[in-house]
Short mmCIF file of C-alpha atoms in Angstrom, two decimals:
data_model
loop_
_atom_site.label_atom_id
_atom_site.label_comp_id
_atom_site.label_asym_id
_atom_site.label_seq_id
_atom_site.Cartn_x
_atom_site.Cartn_y
_atom_site.Cartn_z
CA UNK L 862 12.48 3.14 -26.29
CA UNK L 863 13.24 0.52 -24.25
CA UNK L 864 10.87 1.30 -21.36
CA UNK L 865 12.52 1.62 -17.79
CA UNK L 866 12.22 -0.95 -15.55
CA UNK L 867 9.87 1.81 -13.15
CA UNK L 868 7.97 2.26 -15.93
CA UNK L 869 6.54 -1.43 -17.22
CA UNK L 870 6.57 -1.91 -12.80
CA UNK L 871 4.55 1.77 -12.01
CA UNK L 872 2.22 0.17 -15.56
CA UNK L 873 1.42 -3.07 -13.26
CA UNK L 874 0.76 -1.37 -10.69
CA UNK L 875 -2.12 -0.71 -12.14
CA UNK L 876 -3.14 -2.91 -15.22
CA UNK L 877 -6.23 -4.42 -13.64
CA UNK L 878 -5.01 -8.52 -12.34
CA UNK L 879 -6.63 -10.98 -15.40
CA UNK L 880 -8.36 -13.18 -13.07
CA UNK L 881 -10.23 -9.28 -11.22
CA UNK L 882 -8.52 -10.10 -7.70
CA UNK L 883 -6.43 -11.61 -5.93
CA UNK L 884 -8.21 -13.91 -3.28
CA UNK L 885 -5.28 -15.66 -0.24
CA UNK L 886 -6.55 -17.79 2.61
CA UNK L 887 -10.07 -16.36 1.75
CA UNK L 888 -9.69 -13.45 1.81
CA UNK L 889 -10.26 -11.29 -1.70
CA UNK L 890 -7.80 -8.48 -2.30
CA UNK L 891 -9.27 -5.58 -3.27
CA UNK L 892 -6.24 -4.90 -7.43
CA UNK L 893 -4.06 -2.01 -6.13
CA UNK L 894 -5.23 1.43 -7.09
CA UNK L 895 -3.67 5.18 -5.98
CA UNK L 896 -6.67 4.69 -2.94
CA UNK L 897 -4.63 2.03 -1.40
CA UNK L 898 -1.62 4.15 -2.04
CA UNK L 899 -2.92 6.40 -0.45
CA UNK L 900 -4.00 4.33 2.38
CA UNK L 901 -0.61 3.24 3.15
CA UNK L 902 0.08 6.35 4.07
CA UNK L 903 -2.27 7.23 6.36
CA UNK L 904 -1.71 3.53 7.58
CA UNK L 905 2.84 4.12 7.62
CA UNK L 906 2.24 0.74 5.88
CA UNK L 907 6.69 1.62 5.08
CA UNK L 908 6.99 -1.59 3.12
CA UNK L 909 4.17 -0.54 0.45
CA UNK L 910 6.33 3.18 0.96
CA UNK L 911 10.38 2.57 0.15
CA UNK L 912 10.08 -0.22 -0.85
CA UNK L 913 13.22 -2.73 1.16
CA UNK L 914 12.51 -1.08 4.43
CA UNK L 915 14.40 -2.05 7.69
CA UNK L 916 11.91 -3.42 10.38
CA UNK L 917 11.59 -5.78 13.25
CA UNK L 918 9.35 -8.93 13.08
CA UNK L 919 6.11 -7.20 14.72
CA UNK L 920 6.34 -4.05 12.82
CA UNK L 921 6.29 -6.50 9.59
CA UNK L 922 3.52 -8.62 11.13
CA UNK L 923 1.92 -5.05 12.04
CA UNK L 924 2.14 -3.75 8.80
CA UNK L 925 0.89 -6.77 6.91
CA UNK L 926 -2.32 -7.73 8.46
CA UNK L 927 -3.30 -3.27 8.36
CA UNK L 928 -2.23 -3.98 4.54
CA UNK L 929 -4.19 -7.67 4.00
CA UNK L 930 -7.01 -5.50 5.77
CA UNK L 931 -7.22 -2.24 4.75
CA UNK L 932 -7.40 -4.40 1.07
CA UNK L 933 -10.31 -6.59 1.80
CA UNK L 934 -12.85 -5.17 4.31
CA UNK L 935 -15.66 -3.33 2.97
CA UNK L 936 -13.93 0.05 1.20
CA UNK L 937 -16.68 1.50 3.66
CA UNK L 938 -15.42 -0.18 6.99
CA UNK L 939 -11.95 0.90 5.89
CA UNK L 940 -12.44 4.98 4.81
CA UNK L 941 -14.73 5.22 8.01
CA UNK L 942 -11.77 3.60 10.36
CA UNK L 943 -9.13 6.12 8.97
CA UNK L 944 -11.74 9.18 9.30
CA UNK L 945 -12.57 8.86 12.76
CA UNK L 946 -8.99 7.39 14.17
CA UNK L 947 -10.52 3.15 14.89
CA UNK L 948 -8.25 1.72 11.76
CA UNK L 949 -6.16 0.67 14.49
CA UNK L 950 -8.94 -1.28 16.51
CA UNK L 951 -10.17 -2.92 13.23
CA UNK L 952 -6.98 -4.45 12.10
CA UNK L 953 -6.80 -5.70 15.85
CA UNK L 954 -9.78 -7.44 15.69
CA UNK L 955 -9.72 -7.97 12.10
CA UNK L 956 -6.18 -9.91 12.78
CA UNK L 957 -7.54 -12.62 15.07
CA UNK L 958 -9.73 -13.87 11.99
CA UNK L 959 -6.77 -14.35 9.72
CA UNK L 960 -5.30 -17.33 8.61
CA UNK L 961 -2.05 -18.46 10.02
CA UNK L 962 -1.59 -20.67 6.54
CA UNK L 963 -1.82 -18.66 4.93
CA UNK L 964 0.99 -15.65 5.60
CA UNK L 965 3.14 -17.21 3.06
CA UNK L 966 1.31 -16.99 0.51
CA UNK L 967 0.42 -13.50 1.81
CA UNK L 968 3.14 -12.32 2.16
CA UNK L 969 4.34 -13.17 -2.09
CA UNK L 970 1.77 -10.87 -2.41
CA UNK L 971 2.66 -8.23 -0.83
CA UNK L 972 6.69 -8.23 -2.13
CA UNK L 973 4.71 -8.38 -5.64
CA UNK L 974 3.37 -5.27 -4.56
CA UNK L 975 4.86 -3.24 -2.32
CA UNK L 976 7.78 -3.44 -5.62
CA UNK L 977 5.43 -2.05 -7.67
CA UNK L 978 3.98 0.40 -4.84
CA UNK L 979 7.27 2.53 -4.96
CA UNK L 980 7.49 2.38 -8.51
CA UNK L 981 4.54 4.68 -8.68
CA UNK L 982 5.58 5.95 -5.44
CA UNK L 983 5.97 9.88 -6.52
CA UNK L 984 7.83 12.57 -4.88
CA UNK L 985 8.04 15.71 -6.05
CA UNK L 986 11.29 17.78 -5.54
CA UNK L 987 12.31 21.22 -6.41
CA UNK L 988 13.71 22.49 -9.75
CA UNK L 989 17.80 22.08 -9.73
CA UNK L 990 18.69 26.17 -8.95
CA UNK L 991 15.07 27.79 -7.72
CA UNK L 992 15.39 28.52 -3.46
CA UNK L 993 11.60 27.71 -2.66
CA UNK L 994 7.96 29.65 -3.05
CA UNK L 995 9.19 33.03 -4.03
CA UNK L 996 10.45 31.51 -6.99
CA UNK L 997 7.47 29.37 -8.07
CA UNK L 998 4.92 30.47 -10.75
CA UNK L 999 1.69 32.07 -9.81
CA UNK L 1000 -1.87 30.30 -9.47
CA UNK L 1001 -4.40 31.51 -12.86
#
């Protein structure tokens, strides 16, 4: 049986890249992971959650920079900033260290990853004919 496009993208999203990591403009980007998807949700990075999001240029830039920070900064810094609510400040500082010449390559990588992230996103929908929690099976 042939695999559908979503299945192939989902498998690719969590496969280790052949080179182990991606380097763009001096930034070493971690591989995409479930943790990455969670960080994208916490930072409201719709480019990675909704795929073809309709965003203005300023918001696209914010999301690109936020993603680059989240994927290249030390993991302890990213998780600490999310816990303490200082992620936006860390992202603003990081933006001053980003090389503008790296943006086209970074955007290409982001487009690739966002299609993988959209395939990996899981949305739970209620079973047809069920009205909610009263029909849910009991916890055992």
